[in-house]
Amino acid sequence: MTFNELGLQQSLLDAVNDLGFETPSEVQEKAIPILLSKESDFVALAQTGTGKTAAFGFPLIQKIDTQSRTTQALILSPTRELCLQIANEMQLYSKYEKGLNIVAIYGGASITDQAKQIKRGAQIVVATPGRMKDMIRRRMVDITKIDYCVLDEADEMLNMGFFEDIKDILSNTPKEKSTWLFSATMPKEVSTIAKKFMHKPIEITVGAKNAGASTVQHEYYVVGGRDRYAALKRLADANPGIFSVVFCRTKRDTQKIAEKLIEDGYNAGALHGDLSQNQRDLAMNAFRKKQIQMLVATDVAARGIDVDDITHVINYQLPDEIETYTHRSGRTGRAGKSGVSMVIVTRSELRKIKTIERIIKQDFIEKQIPSGIEICEIQLYHLANNIKETTINDEIEGYLPAIGDVLEGIDREELIKKVFSVEFTRFFNYYNKAKDLNSVSSREGNSKGEVPSEGSVRYFINVGERDGYDWMTLKDFLRDTLKLEKDDIFRVDTKDSFSFFNTDASFTPLVLETFTEFKVNGRFVNVEVSNSPEKRNRKKRKGGRSNYGSRGRSNDGSRGGKKDFSKKGRSNRRKGFH
Ligand code: ADP
Ligand code: MG
């Protein structure tokens, strides 16, 4: 199906062309022909990011009489940000329509300015319910002659408690108008609205009702309640290119987590209703420009985020309402891209995951918070790739002799080691004290610092490929040394300078005992349980504090090649290494 077949006038097709839209999305394909040809009420259910704005925007623009300056259409949308987005998007769609005026009205900006714009003649008004009601009351806008009313993100407007406002506003509109309702989900409240204010609406559904976007992978991580923040940092560190929205339940938590992240050197920002409009705009702009990699937000504030390439949505806490989860995860996986929605949960919240799975009709994957060692490795590869991909700055040329003098006598291999140590030592020092954050229901006693007694246990061993092992030879070595059967040792993963393997927990005492003071060719071979936190801590702690949460930045200065990591972080780091 092409845009040409939908019945749109040439001026709109030209705009489509300029926008670079190649084919209509499913909701557009289904909605546009109906809305163009019928004067009827209409309900469309489609997830976020499916192109709903154009689905109602194009037909609306085509139906407006630009000869008349009367307000003919009202679009209600839950937040100021969305209002602006819809208005901006519609400006682009209508760039070739002469005499069409689209005006956005919303709270937090001068009401008299908005009234002036309306007065000049606005055929289409895009409004938040609160401001709309206000302006009706003050007779600054006249919607008594509209032909079309669009309720965009209806579920969210109702979530935000706009039911009464919407009812009020609609009571000022003519009976004969058409009402078009767009929603990502169809909770009871939305069907109530549809029944109450609409007459035999034509209904279309894109994808399964209430289904989350299928390009989103849903993951959960079980941690202790006090480890949420540490887990969040690990998830960020394990995904160096992350560009994410982190959802918290309250404004207070949102502010607190954002502040902590910034303190720890992440490119983070906060978005919530206690900030001034100006502060919110600044945060959104920085996020759009990717100066902020982790935007910590409340559900209400985040409703306005329309950024297409968010890689991860992190649920720092699960929302109270399951419906809200759909909105959160819909922030990623937009415009055909894939995304990950991560949930940090405590054991007691696990049943909520089951409920969400039922509602979104998609399974969650249970994942482990990466261990410190894994993060170090990921960061190293990331750094190596960054170095490889970096375009050489020609200005360096002039300084090469001087640099050459300083580095005289250091060969390539040593140089590489040194360069990488700069990053690695910092991560390693930070993370080798770090405990395992995973809270595993099947294994008991873990939190008391005991060695796991059932299930399978993963170990870290300080030999790897550099020592001439691959997974098979390491497995042979372990089997011979431990005098175990081949199948008793599994998931052997060799890395360059270290490796992992698993055994059943019943062998753990044997493994740990065997590798106590164990030497190969004069070198200590050390094995630690990689998912038993307390044990590693006990060993390393030596009177030191285990509270690594206060250890300053753990962030990867190299992430995304951003130059704007804090100076503070930099100089701290220097201090640490010289
Ligand atoms: P929704 O309201 O369903 O969440 P939007 O209308 O905000 O989705 O559209 C999401 C993104 O997809 C926007 O950036 C929009 O410009 C883009 N988009 C919409 N329709 C198309 C299309 N047919 N082809 C390509 N991109 C599109
Ligand atoms: Mg939308």
mmCIF file of C-alpha atoms in Angstrom, residues 245-442:
data_model
loop_
_atom_site.group_PDB
_atom_site.id
_atom_site.type_symbol
_atom_site.label_atom_id
_atom_site.label_comp_id
_atom_site.label_asym_id
_atom_site.label_seq_id
_atom_site.Cartn_x
_atom_site.Cartn_y
_atom_site.Cartn_z
ATOM 1 C CA VAL A 245 14.412 6.753 30.131
ATOM 2 C CA VAL A 246 14.497 5.609 33.751
ATOM 3 C CA PHE A 247 11.064 5.540 35.324
ATOM 4 C CA CYS A 248 10.491 6.188 38.999
ATOM 5 C CA ARG A 249 7.213 6.204 40.828
ATOM 6 C CA THR A 250 7.392 9.545 42.610
ATOM 7 C CA LYS A 251 8.730 12.987 41.843
ATOM 8 C CA ARG A 252 10.949 12.718 44.885
ATOM 9 C CA ASP A 253 12.573 9.466 43.800
ATOM 10 C CA THR A 254 12.943 10.819 40.288
ATOM 11 C CA GLN A 255 14.842 13.856 41.516
ATOM 12 C CA LYS A 256 16.907 11.828 43.967
ATOM 13 C CA ILE A 257 17.977 9.171 41.476
ATOM 14 C CA ALA A 258 18.820 11.754 38.837
ATOM 15 C CA GLU A 259 20.947 13.662 41.333
ATOM 16 C CA LYS A 260 22.765 10.539 42.432
ATOM 17 C CA LEU A 261 23.484 9.547 38.862
ATOM 18 C CA ILE A 262 24.836 12.980 38.070
ATOM 19 C CA GLU A 263 26.964 12.885 41.194
ATOM 20 C CA ASP A 264 28.302 9.523 40.084
ATOM 21 C CA GLY A 265 29.303 11.023 36.775
ATOM 22 C CA TYR A 266 26.555 9.838 34.450
ATOM 23 C CA ASN A 267 25.004 12.028 31.815
ATOM 24 C CA ALA A 268 21.669 12.068 33.561
ATOM 25 C CA GLY A 269 18.783 14.474 33.970
ATOM 26 C CA ALA A 270 15.428 14.673 35.722
ATOM 27 C CA LEU A 271 11.973 15.251 34.265
ATOM 28 C CA HIS A 272 9.032 15.651 36.610
ATOM 29 C CA GLY A 273 6.205 17.952 37.474
ATOM 30 C CA ASP A 274 7.941 19.817 40.288
ATOM 31 C CA LEU A 275 10.386 21.334 37.849
ATOM 32 C CA SER A 276 9.588 24.627 36.206
ATOM 33 C CA GLN A 277 8.533 24.523 32.588
ATOM 34 C CA ASN A 278 11.871 26.005 31.681
ATOM 35 C CA GLN A 279 13.791 23.305 33.529
ATOM 36 C CA ARG A 280 11.711 20.651 31.838
ATOM 37 C CA ASP A 281 12.353 22.127 28.416
ATOM 38 C CA LEU A 282 16.069 22.219 29.118
ATOM 39 C CA ALA A 283 16.069 18.584 30.173
ATOM 40 C CA MET A 284 14.077 17.526 27.116
ATOM 41 C CA ASN A 285 16.319 19.457 24.756
ATOM 42 C CA ALA A 286 19.456 17.991 26.281
ATOM 43 C CA PHE A 287 17.899 14.549 25.984
ATOM 44 C CA ARG A 288 16.973 15.050 22.336
ATOM 45 C CA LYS A 289 20.531 16.115 21.617
ATOM 46 C CA LYS A 290 21.724 13.066 23.537
ATOM 47 C CA GLN A 291 23.682 15.153 25.966
ATOM 48 C CA ILE A 292 21.630 13.291 28.503
ATOM 49 C CA GLN A 293 21.895 9.514 28.221
ATOM 50 C CA MET A 294 19.679 8.671 31.142
ATOM 51 C CA LEU A 295 16.563 10.724 31.597
ATOM 52 C CA VAL A 296 14.969 9.932 34.940
ATOM 53 C CA ALA A 297 11.277 10.671 34.701
ATOM 54 C CA THR A 298 7.887 10.267 36.254
ATOM 55 C CA ASP A 299 5.166 8.674 34.182
ATOM 56 C CA VAL A 300 3.214 11.857 33.747
ATOM 57 C CA ALA A 301 6.181 13.946 32.662
ATOM 58 C CA ALA A 302 7.492 11.248 30.350
ATOM 59 C CA ARG A 303 4.267 11.112 28.437
ATOM 60 C CA GLY A 304 5.564 13.899 26.256
ATOM 61 C CA ILE A 305 8.761 12.187 25.265
ATOM 62 C CA ASP A 306 8.712 11.527 21.572
ATOM 63 C CA VAL A 307 12.247 10.496 20.790
ATOM 64 C CA ASP A 308 12.638 7.680 18.349
ATOM 65 C CA ASP A 309 15.893 6.015 19.216
ATOM 66 C CA ILE A 310 15.619 5.300 22.912
ATOM 67 C CA THR A 311 17.531 2.053 23.387
ATOM 68 C CA HIS A 312 16.352 1.142 26.888
ATOM 69 C CA VAL A 313 13.474 1.856 29.171
ATOM 70 C CA ILE A 314 14.431 1.104 32.746
ATOM 71 C CA ASN A 315 11.692 0.588 35.281
ATOM 72 C CA TYR A 316 13.532 1.594 38.426
ATOM 73 C CA GLN A 317 10.323 0.746 40.205
ATOM 74 C CA LEU A 318 7.287 -0.907 38.710
ATOM 75 C CA PRO A 319 4.301 1.371 38.256
ATOM 76 C CA ASP A 320 1.217 0.924 40.410
ATOM 77 C CA GLU A 321 -1.018 0.567 37.383
ATOM 78 C CA ILE A 322 -0.167 -2.184 34.973
ATOM 79 C CA GLU A 323 -1.464 -0.092 32.081
ATOM 80 C CA THR A 324 1.294 2.373 32.821
ATOM 81 C CA TYR A 325 3.872 -0.289 32.052
ATOM 82 C CA THR A 326 2.671 -0.386 28.456
ATOM 83 C CA HIS A 327 3.184 3.334 28.142
ATOM 84 C CA ARG A 328 6.636 3.126 29.643
ATOM 85 C CA SER A 329 7.886 0.317 27.461
ATOM 86 C CA GLY A 330 6.318 2.020 24.444
ATOM 87 C CA ARG A 331 8.938 4.761 24.766
ATOM 88 C CA THR A 332 11.416 2.374 23.178
ATOM 89 C CA GLY A 333 11.139 0.203 20.086
ATOM 90 C CA ARG A 334 9.641 3.110 18.191
ATOM 91 C CA ALA A 335 9.561 3.659 14.461
ATOM 92 C CA GLY A 336 10.454 0.060 13.730
ATOM 93 C CA LYS A 337 13.592 0.038 15.888
ATOM 94 C CA SER A 338 14.124 -2.565 18.557
ATOM 95 C CA GLY A 339 14.365 -1.717 22.218
ATOM 96 C CA VAL A 340 14.668 -3.227 25.652
ATOM 97 C CA SER A 341 12.428 -2.610 28.602
ATOM 98 C CA MET A 342 14.187 -3.555 31.835
ATOM 99 C CA VAL A 343 12.476 -3.940 35.164
ATOM 100 C CA ILE A 344 14.315 -3.907 38.453
ATOM 101 C CA VAL A 345 12.192 -5.897 40.900
ATOM 102 C CA THR A 346 12.425 -7.343 44.350
ATOM 103 C CA ARG A 347 11.331 -10.868 44.993
ATOM 104 C CA SER A 348 8.089 -9.762 46.535
ATOM 105 C CA GLU A 349 7.114 -7.948 43.336
ATOM 106 C CA LEU A 350 7.641 -10.945 41.091
ATOM 107 C CA ARG A 351 3.953 -11.743 40.823
ATOM 108 C CA LYS A 352 3.426 -8.345 39.210
ATOM 109 C CA ILE A 353 5.650 -9.495 36.364
ATOM 110 C CA LYS A 354 3.279 -12.396 35.758
ATOM 111 C CA THR A 355 0.326 -10.036 35.634
ATOM 112 C CA ILE A 356 2.059 -7.747 33.170
ATOM 113 C CA GLU A 357 2.987 -10.704 30.987
ATOM 114 C CA ARG A 358 -0.662 -11.648 30.798
ATOM 115 C CA ILE A 359 -1.717 -8.177 29.845
ATOM 116 C CA ILE A 360 0.944 -7.376 27.288
ATOM 117 C CA LYS A 361 0.773 -10.942 25.956
ATOM 118 C CA GLN A 362 4.520 -11.132 25.903
ATOM 119 C CA ASP A 363 6.953 -13.017 28.097
ATOM 120 C CA PHE A 364 9.627 -11.440 30.192
ATOM 121 C CA ILE A 365 13.137 -12.803 30.198
ATOM 122 C CA GLU A 366 14.703 -13.148 33.623
ATOM 123 C CA LYS A 367 18.190 -11.732 33.475
ATOM 124 C CA GLN A 368 21.084 -11.432 35.883
ATOM 125 C CA ILE A 369 22.572 -8.126 36.888
ATOM 126 C CA PRO A 370 26.010 -8.328 35.274
ATOM 127 C CA SER A 371 28.875 -9.019 37.607
ATOM 128 C CA GLY A 372 31.656 -6.497 38.051
ATOM 129 C CA ILE A 373 33.987 -8.601 35.956
ATOM 130 C CA GLU A 374 31.508 -8.836 33.123
ATOM 131 C CA ILE A 375 31.100 -5.081 33.142
ATOM 132 C CA CYS A 376 34.846 -4.558 33.065
ATOM 133 C CA GLU A 377 35.019 -6.785 30.045
ATOM 134 C CA ILE A 378 32.155 -5.057 28.250
ATOM 135 C CA GLN A 379 33.716 -1.683 28.920
ATOM 136 C CA LEU A 380 37.066 -2.851 27.619
ATOM 137 C CA TYR A 381 35.566 -4.060 24.350
ATOM 138 C CA HIS A 382 33.645 -0.861 24.092
ATOM 139 C CA LEU A 383 36.790 1.161 24.553
ATOM 140 C CA ALA A 384 38.670 -0.946 22.027
ATOM 141 C CA ASN A 385 35.906 -0.411 19.497
ATOM 142 C CA ASN A 386 35.791 3.271 20.210
ATOM 143 C CA ILE A 387 39.483 3.559 19.588
ATOM 144 C CA LYS A 388 39.139 1.592 16.374
ATOM 145 C CA GLU A 389 36.243 3.722 15.134
ATOM 146 C CA THR A 390 37.664 7.095 16.135
ATOM 147 C CA THR A 391 38.453 9.371 13.240
ATOM 148 C CA ILE A 392 41.928 10.733 13.625
ATOM 149 C CA ASN A 393 42.115 14.407 14.374
ATOM 150 C CA ASP A 394 44.714 15.805 11.989
ATOM 151 C CA GLU A 395 45.688 18.458 14.478
ATOM 152 C CA ILE A 396 47.402 15.677 16.433
ATOM 153 C CA GLU A 397 50.059 15.519 13.721
ATOM 154 C CA GLY A 398 51.917 18.560 14.983
ATOM 155 C CA TYR A 399 52.152 17.175 18.470
ATOM 156 C CA LEU A 400 53.334 13.744 17.477
ATOM 157 C CA PRO A 401 57.055 14.394 17.919
ATOM 158 C CA ALA A 402 56.473 15.590 21.466
ATOM 159 C CA ILE A 403 54.210 12.676 22.260
ATOM 160 C CA GLY A 404 56.733 10.375 20.649
ATOM 161 C CA ASP A 405 59.426 11.726 22.964
ATOM 162 C CA VAL A 406 57.394 11.013 26.046
ATOM 163 C CA LEU A 407 56.438 7.531 24.934
ATOM 164 C CA GLU A 408 59.912 6.681 23.675
ATOM 165 C CA GLY A 409 60.838 3.064 24.172
ATOM 166 C CA ILE A 410 57.334 1.807 24.787
ATOM 167 C CA ASP A 411 56.391 -0.815 22.244
ATOM 168 C CA ARG A 412 52.962 -1.349 20.738
ATOM 169 C CA GLU A 413 51.889 -4.073 23.106
ATOM 170 C CA GLU A 414 52.930 -2.179 26.165
ATOM 171 C CA LEU A 415 51.291 0.962 24.871
ATOM 172 C CA ILE A 416 48.015 -0.866 24.356
ATOM 173 C CA LYS A 417 48.214 -2.268 27.856
ATOM 174 C CA LYS A 418 48.837 1.142 29.281
ATOM 175 C CA VAL A 419 46.070 2.829 27.334
ATOM 176 C CA PHE A 420 43.607 0.211 28.432
ATOM 177 C CA SER A 421 44.781 0.215 32.001
ATOM 178 C CA VAL A 422 43.769 3.843 32.219
ATOM 179 C CA GLU A 423 40.152 2.799 31.835
ATOM 180 C CA PHE A 424 40.290 -0.701 33.114
ATOM 181 C CA THR A 425 42.016 -0.070 36.407
ATOM 182 C CA ARG A 426 39.338 2.385 37.350
ATOM 183 C CA PHE A 427 36.535 -0.023 36.545
ATOM 184 C CA PHE A 428 38.375 -2.913 38.039
ATOM 185 C CA ASN A 429 39.099 -1.133 41.292
ATOM 186 C CA TYR A 430 35.530 -0.091 41.502
ATOM 187 C CA TYR A 431 33.968 -3.360 40.579
ATOM 188 C CA ASN A 432 36.204 -5.953 42.131
ATOM 189 C CA LYS A 433 34.814 -4.886 45.467
ATOM 190 C CA ALA A 434 31.319 -5.054 44.110
ATOM 191 C CA LYS A 435 29.040 -7.762 45.278
ATOM 192 C CA ASP A 436 26.627 -9.810 43.280
ATOM 193 C CA LEU A 437 23.327 -8.002 43.264
ATOM 194 C CA ASN A 438 21.136 -10.798 42.082
ATOM 195 C CA SER A 439 18.616 -12.002 44.525
ATOM 196 C CA VAL A 440 17.977 -15.612 43.647
ATOM 197 C CA SER A 441 14.901 -17.238 45.010
ATOM 198 C CA SER A 442 16.033 -20.781 44.487
#
